[in-house]
PDB file of C-alpha atoms in Angstrom:
ATOM      1  CA  MET A 112      39.909  -6.778 -36.289  1.00 51.00           C
ATOM      2  CA  GLY A 113      43.182  -5.126 -35.267  1.00 84.00           C
ATOM      3  CA  THR A 114      43.141  -2.218 -37.693  1.00 86.00           C
ATOM      4  CA  TRP A 115      44.321   1.234 -36.679  1.00 83.00           C
ATOM      5  CA  ASN A 116      44.442   3.125 -39.984  1.00 90.00           C
ATOM      6  CA  ILE A 117      43.889   2.737 -43.735  1.00 91.00           C
ATOM      7  CA  GLY A 118      47.513   2.140 -44.797  1.00 92.00           C
ATOM      8  CA  PRO A 119      48.641  -1.156 -46.314  1.00 95.00           C
ATOM      9  CA  PHE A 120      50.440  -2.228 -43.129  1.00 95.00           C
ATOM     10  CA  ASP A 121      48.124  -0.561 -40.626  1.00 94.00           C
ATOM     11  CA  ASN A 122      46.544  -3.771 -39.332  1.00 95.00           C
ATOM     12  CA  ASP A 123      47.743  -6.779 -37.349  1.00 95.00           C
ATOM     13  CA  THR A 124      47.616  -9.234 -40.256  1.00 97.00           C
ATOM     14  CA  ALA A 125      49.701  -7.080 -42.618  1.00 96.00           C
ATOM     15  CA  ALA A 126      52.159  -6.186 -39.852  1.00 95.00           C
ATOM     16  CA  ASP A 127      52.585  -9.920 -39.129  1.00 96.00           C
ATOM     17  CA  PHE A 128      53.112 -10.552 -42.862  1.00 97.00           C
ATOM     18  CA  ALA A 129      55.849  -7.891 -42.833  1.00 97.00           C
ATOM     19  CA  GLY A 130      57.460  -9.656 -39.893  1.00 96.00           C
ATOM     20  CA  ASP A 131      57.288 -12.978 -41.758  1.00 98.00           C
ATOM     21  CA  LEU A 132      58.991 -11.344 -44.755  1.00 98.00           C
ATOM     22  CA  ASP A 133      61.723  -9.958 -42.485  1.00 97.00           C
ATOM     23  CA  GLU A 134      62.342 -13.423 -41.038  1.00 97.00           C
ATOM     24  CA  ALA A 135      62.454 -15.090 -44.463  1.00 98.00           C
ATOM     25  CA  THR A 136      65.574 -15.319 -46.578  1.00 97.00           C
ATOM     26  CA  MET A 137      65.948 -12.877 -49.458  1.00 96.00           C
ATOM     27  CA  GLU A 138      65.278 -15.760 -51.865  1.00 96.00           C
ATOM     28  CA  GLU A 139      61.971 -16.679 -50.156  1.00 97.00           C
ATOM     29  CA  ARG A 140      60.456 -13.197 -50.106  1.00 97.00           C
ATOM     30  CA  GLU A 141      59.352 -13.012 -53.745  1.00 98.00           C
ATOM     31  CA  SER A 142      57.537 -16.350 -53.560  1.00 98.00           C
ATOM     32  CA  MET A 143      55.802 -15.275 -50.332  1.00 98.00           C
ATOM     33  CA  ILE A 144      54.553 -12.092 -52.014  1.00 98.00           C
ATOM     34  CA  ARG A 145      53.497 -14.026 -55.129  1.00 98.00           C
ATOM     35  CA  ARG A 146      51.611 -16.634 -53.061  1.00 98.00           C
ATOM     36  CA  VAL A 147      49.676 -13.946 -51.163  1.00 98.00           C
ATOM     37  CA  LEU A 148      48.736 -12.101 -54.367  1.00 98.00           C
ATOM     38  CA  LYS A 149      47.693 -15.315 -56.162  1.00 97.00           C
ATOM     39  CA  ARG A 150      45.466 -16.365 -53.291  1.00 97.00           C
ATOM     40  CA  ALA A 151      43.704 -12.998 -53.238  1.00 97.00           C
ATOM     41  CA  ALA A 152      43.381 -12.771 -57.026  1.00 96.00           C
ATOM     42  CA  ASP A 153      41.641 -16.160 -57.268  1.00 93.00           C
ATOM     43  CA  PRO A 154      38.063 -15.338 -58.315  1.00 91.00           C
ATOM     44  CA  SER A 155      36.637 -18.690 -57.236  1.00 88.00           C
ATOM     45  CA  ASP A 156      36.553 -17.996 -53.498  1.00 85.00           C
ATOM     46  CA  TYR A 157      35.045 -15.385 -51.222  1.00 95.00           C
ATOM     47  CA  LEU A 158      38.004 -13.239 -50.146  1.00 97.00           C
ATOM     48  CA  ILE A 159      38.322 -13.232 -46.373  1.00 97.00           C
ATOM     49  CA  THR A 160      39.759 -10.241 -44.553  1.00 97.00           C
ATOM     50  CA  PRO A 161      43.162 -11.683 -43.546  1.00 97.00           C
ATOM     51  CA  ASP A 162      43.909 -12.725 -47.131  1.00 97.00           C
ATOM     52  CA  ALA A 163      42.851  -9.280 -48.375  1.00 98.00           C
ATOM     53  CA  GLU A 164      44.973  -7.472 -45.778  1.00 97.00           C
ATOM     54  CA  ARG A 165      48.070  -9.480 -46.746  1.00 98.00           C
ATOM     55  CA  ALA A 166      47.323  -8.861 -50.444  1.00 98.00           C
ATOM     56  CA  VAL A 167      47.114  -5.088 -49.987  1.00 98.00           C
ATOM     57  CA  ALA A 168      50.433  -5.154 -48.137  1.00 97.00           C
ATOM     58  CA  ALA A 169      52.044  -7.309 -50.848  1.00 98.00           C
ATOM     59  CA  ALA A 170      50.663  -5.026 -53.578  1.00 98.00           C
ATOM     60  CA  ALA A 171      52.120  -2.002 -51.774  1.00 97.00           C
ATOM     61  CA  LEU A 172      55.545  -3.674 -51.923  1.00 97.00           C
ATOM     62  CA  VAL A 173      55.125  -4.205 -55.671  1.00 97.00           C
ATOM     63  CA  VAL A 174      54.023  -0.579 -56.096  1.00 97.00           C
ATOM     64  CA  ALA A 175      57.067   0.584 -54.133  1.00 95.00           C
ATOM     65  CA  GLN A 176      59.329  -0.840 -56.856  1.00 95.00           C
ATOM     66  CA  HIS A 177      57.358   0.657 -59.735  1.00 95.00           C
ATOM     67  CA  PRO A 178      58.997   3.752 -61.301  1.00 90.00           C
ATOM     68  CA  ASP A 179      55.877   5.794 -60.474  1.00 90.00           C
ATOM     69  CA  GLY A 180      55.358   4.192 -57.069  1.00 87.00           C
ATOM     70  CA  GLU A 181      55.977   5.462 -53.592  1.00 85.00           C
ATOM     71  CA  PRO A 182      57.947   3.661 -50.900  1.00 82.00           C
ATOM     72  CA  ALA A 183      55.840   1.342 -48.772  1.00 75.00           C
ATOM     73  CA  CYS A 184      57.224   3.012 -45.697  1.00 70.00           C
ATOM     74  CA  SER A 185      55.403   2.289 -42.523  1.00 73.00           C
ATOM     75  CA  ASN A 186      56.434   1.632 -38.993  1.00 84.00           C
ATOM     76  CA  TYR A 187      54.753  -1.742 -39.404  1.00 89.00           C
ATOM     77  CA  GLY A 188      56.029  -2.729 -42.876  1.00 92.00           C
ATOM     78  CA  PRO A 189      59.106  -4.839 -43.567  1.00 95.00           C
ATOM     79  CA  SER A 190      62.341  -3.437 -42.229  1.00 93.00           C
ATOM     80  CA  GLU A 191      64.539  -5.747 -44.309  1.00 93.00           C
ATOM     81  CA  PRO A 192      65.186  -4.977 -48.006  1.00 92.00           C
ATOM     82  CA  MET A 193      63.023  -6.654 -50.614  1.00 95.00           C
ATOM     83  CA  PRO A 194      64.470  -8.412 -53.645  1.00 96.00           C
ATOM     84  CA  GLU A 195      63.906  -6.917 -57.075  1.00 96.00           C
ATOM     85  CA  LEU A 196      60.382  -8.101 -57.839  1.00 97.00           C
ATOM     86  CA  PRO A 197      59.598  -9.297 -61.372  1.00 96.00           C
ATOM     87  CA  ALA A 198      57.301  -7.190 -63.530  1.00 94.00           C
ATOM     88  CA  ASP A 199      54.685  -9.960 -63.809  1.00 95.00           C
ATOM     89  CA  LEU A 200      53.806  -9.347 -60.162  1.00 97.00           C
ATOM     90  CA  ARG A 201      52.330  -6.003 -61.222  1.00 97.00           C
ATOM     91  CA  THR A 202      49.537  -7.715 -63.142  1.00 97.00           C
ATOM     92  CA  LEU A 203      48.958 -10.157 -60.304  1.00 97.00           C
ATOM     93  CA  ALA A 204      48.815  -7.267 -57.807  1.00 98.00           C
ATOM     94  CA  VAL A 205      46.211  -5.464 -59.948  1.00 98.00           C
ATOM     95  CA  GLY A 206      44.074  -8.615 -59.950  1.00 97.00           C
ATOM     96  CA  ALA A 207      44.419  -8.956 -56.188  1.00 98.00           C
ATOM     97  CA  LEU A 208      43.517  -5.304 -55.565  1.00 98.00           C
ATOM     98  CA  ASP A 209      40.479  -5.650 -57.839  1.00 97.00           C
ATOM     99  CA  ARG A 210      39.313  -8.615 -55.751  1.00 98.00           C
ATOM    100  CA  VAL A 211      39.940  -6.748 -52.494  1.00 98.00           C
ATOM    101  CA  VAL A 212      37.334  -4.127 -53.413  1.00 97.00           C
ATOM    102  CA  ASP A 213      34.758  -6.304 -55.198  1.00 95.00           C
ATOM    103  CA  GLU A 214      31.432  -7.562 -53.838  1.00 93.00           C
ATOM    104  CA  ARG A 215      32.859 -10.964 -52.873  1.00 95.00           C
ATOM    105  CA  SER A 216      35.337  -9.476 -50.413  1.00 97.00           C
ATOM    106  CA  GLU A 217      34.795  -9.436 -46.675  1.00 97.00           C
ATOM    107  CA  ILE A 218      37.170  -6.518 -46.135  1.00 97.00           C
ATOM    108  CA  ALA A 219      35.271  -4.377 -48.655  1.00 97.00           C
ATOM    109  CA  GLU A 220      32.060  -5.053 -46.744  1.00 96.00           C
ATOM    110  CA  LEU A 221      33.713  -4.100 -43.455  1.00 96.00           C
ATOM    111  CA  TRP A 222      35.227  -0.891 -44.822  1.00 96.00           C
ATOM    112  CA  ASP A 223      31.935   0.054 -46.482  1.00 95.00           C
ATOM    113  CA  GLU A 224      30.438   0.146 -42.986  1.00 94.00           C
ATOM    114  CA  ALA A 225      33.296   2.251 -41.570  1.00 94.00           C
ATOM    115  CA  THR A 226      33.611   6.022 -41.498  1.00 94.00           C
ATOM    116  CA  ASP A 227      36.986   5.855 -43.262  1.00 94.00           C
ATOM    117  CA  GLY A 228      35.704   3.459 -45.923  1.00 94.00           C
ATOM    118  CA  PRO A 229      35.850   6.017 -48.757  1.00 96.00           C
ATOM    119  CA  ARG A 230      39.430   6.960 -47.800  1.00 96.00           C
ATOM    120  CA  TRP A 231      40.390   3.274 -47.739  1.00 97.00           C
ATOM    121  CA  ARG A 232      38.889   2.727 -51.217  1.00 97.00           C
ATOM    122  CA  ARG A 233      40.761   5.777 -52.563  1.00 97.00           C
ATOM    123  CA  ASP A 234      44.003   4.373 -51.130  1.00 96.00           C
ATOM    124  CA  ILE A 235      43.411   1.013 -52.825  1.00 97.00           C
ATOM    125  CA  THR A 236      42.587   2.820 -56.100  1.00 97.00           C
ATOM    126  CA  ARG A 237      45.779   4.872 -55.786  1.00 96.00           C
ATOM    127  CA  LEU A 238      47.874   1.702 -55.437  1.00 96.00           C
ATOM    128  CA  ARG A 239      46.100   0.081 -58.382  1.00 97.00           C
ATOM    129  CA  ASP A 240      46.431   3.139 -60.603  1.00 96.00           C
ATOM    130  CA  VAL A 241      50.217   3.116 -60.236  1.00 96.00           C
ATOM    131  CA  LEU A 242      50.312  -0.428 -61.590  1.00 95.00           C
ATOM    132  CA  ASP A 243      47.598   0.002 -64.225  1.00 91.00           C
ATOM    133  CA  PRO A 244      47.037   3.714 -64.897  1.00 86.00           C
ATOM    134  CA  PRO A 245      43.573   4.686 -66.105  1.00 81.00           C
ATOM    135  CA  ILE A 246      43.344   5.759 -69.719  1.00 77.00           C
ATOM    136  CA  PRO A 247      42.703   9.515 -69.835  1.00 73.00           C
ATOM    137  CA  PRO A 248      39.621  10.618 -71.795  1.00 71.00           C
ATOM    138  CA  GLN A 249      40.314  11.419 -75.411  1.00 66.00           C
ATOM    139  CA  GLU A 250      39.970  15.039 -76.449  1.00 67.00           C
ATOM    140  CA  ALA A 251      37.709  15.932 -79.305  1.00 59.00           C
ATOM    141  CA  ALA A 252      39.275  15.684 -82.747  1.00 55.00           C
ATOM    142  CA  LEU A 253      40.898  18.832 -84.027  1.00 57.00           C
ATOM    143  CA  PHE A 254      39.207  18.325 -87.360  1.00 59.00           C
ATOM    144  CA  GLU A 255      36.694  15.954 -88.923  1.00 62.00           C
ATOM    145  CA  ILE A 256      37.588  13.569 -91.659  1.00 59.00           C
TER     146      ILE A 256
END
């Protein structure tokens, strides 16, 4: 596995995906991202590592366009501009990220055995939380009815 850090593009598969996006036309890029996210979000199959790595990279590109997101800047990410991605990709990216960390995911198993596994999981959770923020706990009622 050619992985050098926990970032979305910090592995060979995601870096290659970024290169494929750069080589594609602007019109093809959205469908490439959608295809990767759909494949990873499909609950019927065991999620293999390359599919998960591409999905995390694609989700990071979706997060980068969210108003609360951060740029997906990386030396290994796409260098060409991305098209404006439709909002429905946010839901698809959440589904893909959920699959990346579940028990039927090879990459989750591998990271669980690694020293940086907890950091990797926090990074995935951070990406997911931008797209689907957790509901804060409700404070106690000011008065009873």
